[in-house]
PDB file of C-alpha atoms in Angstrom:
ATOM      1  CA  MET A 247     -93.365 -69.488  49.443  1.00 69.00           C
ATOM      2  CA  ALA A 248     -94.565 -72.256  50.799  1.00 83.00           C
ATOM      3  CA  ILE A 249     -97.920 -71.324  48.896  1.00 87.00           C
ATOM      4  CA  PRO A 250     -97.196 -71.091  45.475  1.00 77.00           C
ATOM      5  CA  MET A 251     -94.719 -74.076  45.594  1.00 79.00           C
ATOM      6  CA  THR A 252     -97.274 -76.097  47.147  1.00 89.00           C
ATOM      7  CA  LEU A 253    -100.033 -74.450  43.931  1.00 88.00           C
ATOM      8  CA  PHE A 254     -96.978 -75.227  41.327  1.00 79.00           C
ATOM      9  CA  GLY A 255     -96.632 -78.837  42.952  1.00 85.00           C
ATOM     10  CA  ILE A 256    -100.874 -79.701  42.991  1.00 91.00           C
ATOM     11  CA  GLY A 257    -100.580 -78.861  39.365  1.00 86.00           C
ATOM     12  CA  LEU A 258     -97.751 -80.418  37.799  1.00 83.00           C
ATOM     13  CA  GLY A 259     -98.736 -83.692  39.574  1.00 85.00           C
ATOM     14  CA  LEU A 260    -102.597 -83.159  38.604  1.00 88.00           C
ATOM     15  CA  MET A 261    -101.486 -82.486  34.501  1.00 85.00           C
ATOM     16  CA  MET A 262     -98.152 -84.880  33.826  1.00 83.00           C
ATOM     17  CA  GLY A 263    -100.794 -87.924  34.273  1.00 82.00           C
ATOM     18  CA  GLN A 264    -103.552 -86.243  31.649  1.00 84.00           C
ATOM     19  CA  LEU A 265    -100.725 -84.991  29.319  1.00 82.00           C
ATOM     20  CA  VAL A 266     -98.870 -88.540  29.019  1.00 83.00           C
ATOM     21  CA  ASN A 267    -101.470 -90.090  28.350  1.00 84.00           C
ATOM     22  CA  MET A 268    -103.118 -86.962  25.667  1.00 82.00           C
ATOM     23  CA  THR A 269    -100.091 -87.648  23.787  1.00 81.00           C
ATOM     24  CA  LEU A 270     -99.655 -91.026  23.792  1.00 85.00           C
ATOM     25  CA  SER A 271    -103.175 -91.091  22.658  1.00 84.00           C
ATOM     26  CA  ALA A 272    -102.352 -90.279  19.349  1.00 82.00           C
ATOM     27  CA  VAL A 273    -100.128 -92.849  18.920  1.00 86.00           C
ATOM     28  CA  PRO A 274    -100.827 -95.706  16.267  1.00 88.00           C
ATOM     29  CA  ALA A 275    -100.750 -99.612  18.784  1.00 87.00           C
ATOM     30  CA  ASP A 276     -97.248-100.880  17.281  1.00 91.00           C
ATOM     31  CA  LYS A 277     -95.305 -97.678  18.535  1.00 90.00           C
ATOM     32  CA  PHE A 278     -96.751 -97.186  21.906  1.00 87.00           C
ATOM     33  CA  SER A 279     -93.960 -98.568  23.171  1.00 90.00           C
ATOM     34  CA  GLU A 280     -90.970 -96.505  20.899  1.00 91.00           C
ATOM     35  CA  ALA A 281     -92.974 -93.437  22.178  1.00 90.00           C
ATOM     36  CA  SER A 282     -93.323 -94.043  25.414  1.00 89.00           C
ATOM     37  CA  GLY A 283     -89.685 -94.404  25.542  1.00 91.00           C
ATOM     38  CA  VAL A 284     -88.642 -91.344  23.823  1.00 92.00           C
ATOM     39  CA  MET A 285     -91.442 -90.080  25.736  1.00 89.00           C
ATOM     40  CA  ASN A 286     -89.887 -91.267  29.142  1.00 90.00           C
ATOM     41  CA  ALA A 287     -86.376 -90.440  28.083  1.00 93.00           C
ATOM     42  CA  SER A 288     -87.063 -87.017  26.667  1.00 91.00           C
ATOM     43  CA  GLY A 289     -88.821 -86.194  29.997  1.00 88.00           C
ATOM     44  CA  MET A 290     -86.369 -87.564  32.364  1.00 92.00           C
ATOM     45  CA  LEU A 291     -83.823 -85.253  30.476  1.00 95.00           C
ATOM     46  CA  GLY A 292     -85.837 -82.204  30.635  1.00 90.00           C
ATOM     47  CA  PHE A 293     -86.169 -82.635  34.515  1.00 89.00           C
ATOM     48  CA  ALA A 294     -82.044 -83.065  34.771  1.00 95.00           C
ATOM     49  CA  LEU A 295     -81.992 -79.717  32.348  1.00 94.00           C
ATOM     50  CA  GLY A 296     -84.583 -78.183  34.385  1.00 91.00           C
ATOM     51  CA  THR A 297     -82.957 -78.632  37.697  1.00 92.00           C
ATOM     52  CA  ALA A 298     -79.121 -77.826  36.264  1.00 95.00           C
ATOM     53  CA  VAL A 299     -80.662 -74.768  34.806  1.00 94.00           C
ATOM     54  CA  ILE A 300     -83.108 -73.812  37.175  1.00 94.00           C
ATOM     55  CA  GLY A 301     -80.570 -74.490  40.694  1.00 94.00           C
ATOM     56  CA  SER A 302     -77.572 -72.758  38.699  1.00 94.00           C
ATOM     57  CA  PHE A 303     -80.221 -69.799  38.527  1.00 95.00           C
ATOM     58  CA  LEU A 304     -81.168 -69.574  42.097  1.00 95.00           C
ATOM     59  CA  LEU A 305     -77.607 -70.240  44.009  1.00 94.00           C
ATOM     60  CA  GLY A 306     -76.215 -67.619  41.801  1.00 94.00           C
ATOM     61  CA  ARG A 307     -78.885 -65.181  42.468  1.00 96.00           C
ATOM     62  CA  PHE A 308     -78.388 -66.357  46.471  1.00 95.00           C
ATOM     63  CA  TYR A 309     -75.020 -65.295  46.546  1.00 95.00           C
ATOM     64  CA  ALA A 310     -75.536 -61.938  44.856  1.00 95.00           C
ATOM     65  CA  GLY A 311     -78.442 -60.826  47.419  1.00 95.00           C
ATOM     66  CA  VAL A 312     -75.617 -62.112  50.016  1.00 95.00           C
ATOM     67  CA  VAL A 313     -73.097 -59.863  48.293  1.00 95.00           C
ATOM     68  CA  ASP A 314     -75.615 -56.837  47.714  1.00 95.00           C
ATOM     69  CA  GLY A 315     -77.084 -57.313  51.420  1.00 95.00           C
ATOM     70  CA  VAL A 316     -73.450 -56.970  53.115  1.00 93.00           C
ATOM     71  CA  LEU A 317     -72.498 -54.273  50.703  1.00 94.00           C
ATOM     72  CA  ARG A 318     -75.628 -52.243  51.558  1.00 94.00           C
ATOM     73  CA  ALA A 319     -75.424 -53.478  54.763  1.00 93.00           C
ATOM     74  CA  ARG A 320     -71.927 -51.240  55.165  1.00 91.00           C
ATOM     75  CA  ASP A 321     -72.673 -48.446  53.158  1.00 92.00           C
ATOM     76  CA  GLU A 322     -70.193 -49.672  50.388  1.00 92.00           C
ATOM     77  CA  THR A 323     -69.955 -48.975  46.840  1.00 92.00           C
ATOM     78  CA  VAL A 324     -68.345 -51.112  44.158  1.00 92.00           C
ATOM     79  CA  THR A 325     -68.072 -51.666  40.560  1.00 94.00           C
ATOM     80  CA  VAL A 326     -69.919 -54.053  38.634  1.00 94.00           C
ATOM     81  CA  ALA A 327     -66.386 -55.647  38.382  1.00 95.00           C
ATOM     82  CA  GLN A 328     -65.406 -55.850  41.646  1.00 94.00           C
ATOM     83  CA  ARG A 329     -69.673 -57.045  42.600  1.00 94.00           C
ATOM     84  CA  ASN A 330     -68.854 -59.960  40.306  1.00 93.00           C
ATOM     85  CA  GLU A 331     -65.511 -61.086  41.696  1.00 94.00           C
ATOM     86  CA  LEU A 332     -67.068 -61.058  45.264  1.00 93.00           C
ATOM     87  CA  VAL A 333     -69.814 -63.258  44.459  1.00 94.00           C
ATOM     88  CA  LEU A 334     -67.744 -65.345  42.549  1.00 93.00           C
ATOM     89  CA  ALA A 335     -64.995 -65.507  45.568  1.00 93.00           C
ATOM     90  CA  LEU A 336     -68.180 -66.301  47.891  1.00 92.00           C
ATOM     91  CA  GLU A 337     -69.356 -69.264  45.973  1.00 91.00           C
ATOM     92  CA  ASP A 338     -66.145 -70.896  45.724  1.00 91.00           C
ATOM     93  CA  ALA A 339     -65.609 -70.393  49.501  1.00 89.00           C
ATOM     94  CA  ALA A 340     -69.352 -72.096  50.164  1.00 88.00           C
ATOM     95  CA  GLU A 341     -67.864 -74.526  48.119  1.00 86.00           C
ATOM     96  CA  THR A 342     -64.890 -75.700  50.355  1.00 87.00           C
ATOM     97  CA  ALA A 343     -66.499 -74.480  53.675  1.00 87.00           C
ATOM     98  CA  THR A 344     -67.189 -77.067  56.136  1.00 90.00           C
ATOM     99  CA  GLU A 345     -69.653 -77.170  59.090  1.00 89.00           C
ATOM    100  CA  ALA A 346     -66.949 -76.459  61.678  1.00 91.00           C
ATOM    101  CA  THR A 347     -65.184 -73.340  59.479  1.00 90.00           C
ATOM    102  CA  GLN A 348     -68.309 -72.324  59.424  1.00 87.00           C
ATOM    103  CA  GLN A 349     -69.516 -72.193  62.823  1.00 89.00           C
ATOM    104  CA  GLU A 350     -66.393 -70.996  62.985  1.00 90.00           C
ATOM    105  CA  PHE A 351     -66.771 -67.852  61.412  1.00 89.00           C
ATOM    106  CA  MET A 352     -69.744 -66.777  62.926  1.00 89.00           C
ATOM    107  CA  ALA A 353     -67.961 -66.592  66.505  1.00 90.00           C
ATOM    108  CA  GLN A 354     -65.920 -64.356  65.883  1.00 92.00           C
ATOM    109  CA  LEU A 355     -68.842 -61.888  64.888  1.00 90.00           C
ATOM    110  CA  THR A 356     -70.956 -60.132  68.033  1.00 92.00           C
ATOM    111  CA  PRO A 357     -74.873 -61.252  68.169  1.00 92.00           C
ATOM    112  CA  ALA A 358     -75.955 -57.524  66.016  1.00 92.00           C
ATOM    113  CA  GLU A 359     -73.659 -59.055  63.266  1.00 92.00           C
ATOM    114  CA  GLN A 360     -75.074 -62.560  63.279  1.00 91.00           C
ATOM    115  CA  GLN A 361     -78.265 -61.269  63.205  1.00 94.00           C
ATOM    116  CA  LEU A 362     -77.472 -58.780  60.308  1.00 94.00           C
ATOM    117  CA  LEU A 363     -75.947 -61.924  58.675  1.00 93.00           C
ATOM    118  CA  GLU A 364     -78.969 -64.195  58.792  1.00 94.00           C
ATOM    119  CA  GLY A 365     -81.417 -61.417  57.960  1.00 95.00           C
ATOM    120  CA  ILE A 366     -78.855 -60.896  54.653  1.00 95.00           C
ATOM    121  CA  PHE A 367     -79.071 -64.981  53.828  1.00 94.00           C
ATOM    122  CA  GLU A 368     -83.356 -65.127  54.712  1.00 96.00           C
ATOM    123  CA  ALA A 369     -83.844 -62.342  52.351  1.00 96.00           C
ATOM    124  CA  ALA A 370     -81.387 -63.415  50.194  1.00 96.00           C
ATOM    125  CA  MET A 371     -82.686 -66.581  49.708  1.00 96.00           C
ATOM    126  CA  VAL A 372     -86.338 -65.791  49.043  1.00 95.00           C
ATOM    127  CA  ASN A 373     -85.622 -63.144  46.618  1.00 96.00           C
ATOM    128  CA  ALA A 374     -83.599 -66.145  44.770  1.00 96.00           C
ATOM    129  CA  GLN A 375     -86.722 -68.804  44.856  1.00 94.00           C
ATOM    130  CA  GLN A 376     -89.195 -65.657  44.069  1.00 94.00           C
ATOM    131  CA  THR A 377     -87.146 -64.627  41.014  1.00 96.00           C
ATOM    132  CA  SER A 378     -86.518 -68.842  40.361  1.00 94.00           C
ATOM    133  CA  LEU A 379     -90.194 -69.643  40.056  1.00 91.00           C
ATOM    134  CA  LEU A 380     -90.983 -66.548  38.300  1.00 94.00           C
ATOM    135  CA  LEU A 381     -88.460 -67.708  35.800  1.00 94.00           C
ATOM    136  CA  LEU A 382     -89.948 -71.238  35.995  1.00 90.00           C
ATOM    137  CA  THR A 383     -93.538 -69.572  35.689  1.00 90.00           C
ATOM    138  CA  LEU A 384     -92.433 -67.429  33.065  1.00 94.00           C
ATOM    139  CA  PHE A 385     -90.805 -71.354  30.892  1.00 91.00           C
ATOM    140  CA  VAL A 386     -94.002 -72.691  30.778  1.00 87.00           C
ATOM    141  CA  LEU A 387     -95.751 -69.719  29.742  1.00 93.00           C
ATOM    142  CA  LEU A 388     -93.725 -69.621  26.978  1.00 94.00           C
ATOM    143  CA  THR A 389     -93.736 -73.257  26.320  1.00 89.00           C
ATOM    144  CA  LEU A 390     -97.861 -72.685  26.189  1.00 88.00           C
ATOM    145  CA  ALA A 391     -97.915 -70.430  24.012  1.00 91.00           C
ATOM    146  CA  ALA A 392     -95.695 -72.626  21.813  1.00 90.00           C
ATOM    147  CA  SER A 393     -97.715 -75.306  21.875  1.00 84.00           C
ATOM    148  CA  THR A 394    -100.383 -74.010  20.163  1.00 88.00           C
ATOM    149  CA  LEU A 395     -98.382 -74.109  17.407  1.00 87.00           C
ATOM    150  CA  LEU A 396     -98.668 -77.731  17.019  1.00 77.00           C
ATOM    151  CA  PRO A 397    -100.656 -79.694  14.579  1.00 74.00           C
ATOM    152  CA  LYS A 398    -103.936 -80.285  15.826  1.00 75.00           C
ATOM    153  CA  GLU A 399    -104.439 -83.368  13.869  1.00 73.00           C
ATOM    154  CA  VAL A 400    -102.047 -86.177  13.295  1.00 61.00           C
ATOM    155  CA  GLN A 401    -101.283 -86.445   9.546  1.00 61.00           C
ATOM    156  CA  GLU A 402    -101.433 -89.184   7.572  1.00 66.00           C
ATOM    157  CA  THR A 403     -97.735 -90.406   5.746  1.00 59.00           C
ATOM    158  CA  ASP A 404     -97.456 -92.129   2.294  1.00 57.00           C
ATOM    159  CA  ASP A 405     -93.768 -93.010   3.502  1.00 56.00           C
ATOM    160  CA  PRO A 406     -93.350 -96.340   1.708  1.00 52.00           C
ATOM    161  CA  LEU A 407     -90.835 -97.766   4.841  1.00 55.00           C
ATOM    162  CA  ASP A 408     -94.825 -97.789   6.415  1.00 54.00           C
ATOM    163  CA  GLN A 409     -96.438 -99.665   3.930  1.00 52.00           C
ATOM    164  CA  LEU A 410     -93.407-102.067   4.068  1.00 52.00           C
ATOM    165  CA  GLU A 411     -93.751-102.363   7.932  1.00 56.00           C
ATOM    166  CA  SER A 412     -97.927-103.170   8.059  1.00 53.00           C
ATOM    167  CA  PRO A 413     -98.949-106.560   7.083  1.00 54.00           C
ATOM    168  CA  GLN A 414    -100.668-107.396   4.287  1.00 55.00           C
ATOM    169  CA  GLU A 415    -104.078-107.532   5.049  1.00 56.00           C
ATOM    170  CA  PRO A 416    -106.731-110.472   3.124  1.00 55.00           C
ATOM    171  CA  PRO A 417    -109.185-109.387   0.798  1.00 54.00           C
ATOM    172  CA  SER A 418    -112.626-108.495   2.074  1.00 57.00           C
ATOM    173  CA  ASP A 419    -114.229-108.268  -0.744  1.00 55.00           C
ATOM    174  CA  PRO A 420    -115.871-111.921  -1.674  1.00 55.00           C
ATOM    175  CA  SER A 421    -115.589-111.983  -5.628  1.00 55.00           C
ATOM    176  CA  GLU A 422    -111.574-111.012  -5.182  1.00 53.00           C
ATOM    177  CA  THR A 423    -111.082-114.769  -3.327  1.00 51.00           C
ATOM    178  CA  ALA A 424    -113.621-116.928  -5.781  1.00 51.00           C
ATOM    179  CA  ILE A 425    -111.012-115.250  -8.478  1.00 54.00           C
ATOM    180  CA  GLU A 426    -107.829-116.419  -6.451  1.00 52.00           C
ATOM    181  CA  GLU A 427    -109.299-120.374  -6.171  1.00 50.00           C
TER     182      GLU A 427
END
C-alpha cells in the first residue's frame, strides 16, 4: 500500500499547483480575488467531504472484513441481516472500547487465537485500504471524464451588470475629443 499511496501523494502535489494556476488564469483580473476565495472554499469543502466519505467507507469495509474473517475462521455462516448486525455491533464496541478493555480482551485469548485475530485485522485493513483506493481512483477518472465536457474557451457575456461595473474608457479617437471641446 505504501507505493500506491506515495504515487497518489506525489501526483496530487504536482498537479494541484498547476490546476489552480490554470483555473484562475481564465478569470479576469478584477474578479481574481473572488474566484480565488470561491476556489479555496470549494476545495476545503471538497477535502472535508471527501475525507468523511472515504473514511466512513474505509471503516465500514474494515469492520465488515473483520466480521467476515472471524466467521470464516470459525467456519460459521450467518444471514446477511445477522452479518450486518455483527458489523454494527463491532463498530459500536470499537468506538466505546478503551485501550485497557482491548488489552483485557486480548489477554483472554490463547496465543494462537491472538495471532489469528491479528491476521484477520491486518487482512481486513489491507482489503479496506485497497478498496478505498480503488474508489478514489474511479472517482478521479469519472471527474477527469466529466472535465472533458467543460467549455474550452471563456465565453463573453452581454450582461448589462458587467458593463455598469466597468469604468468608462476615455475616447481613443482624437477627433472625438476635438468635437467635445
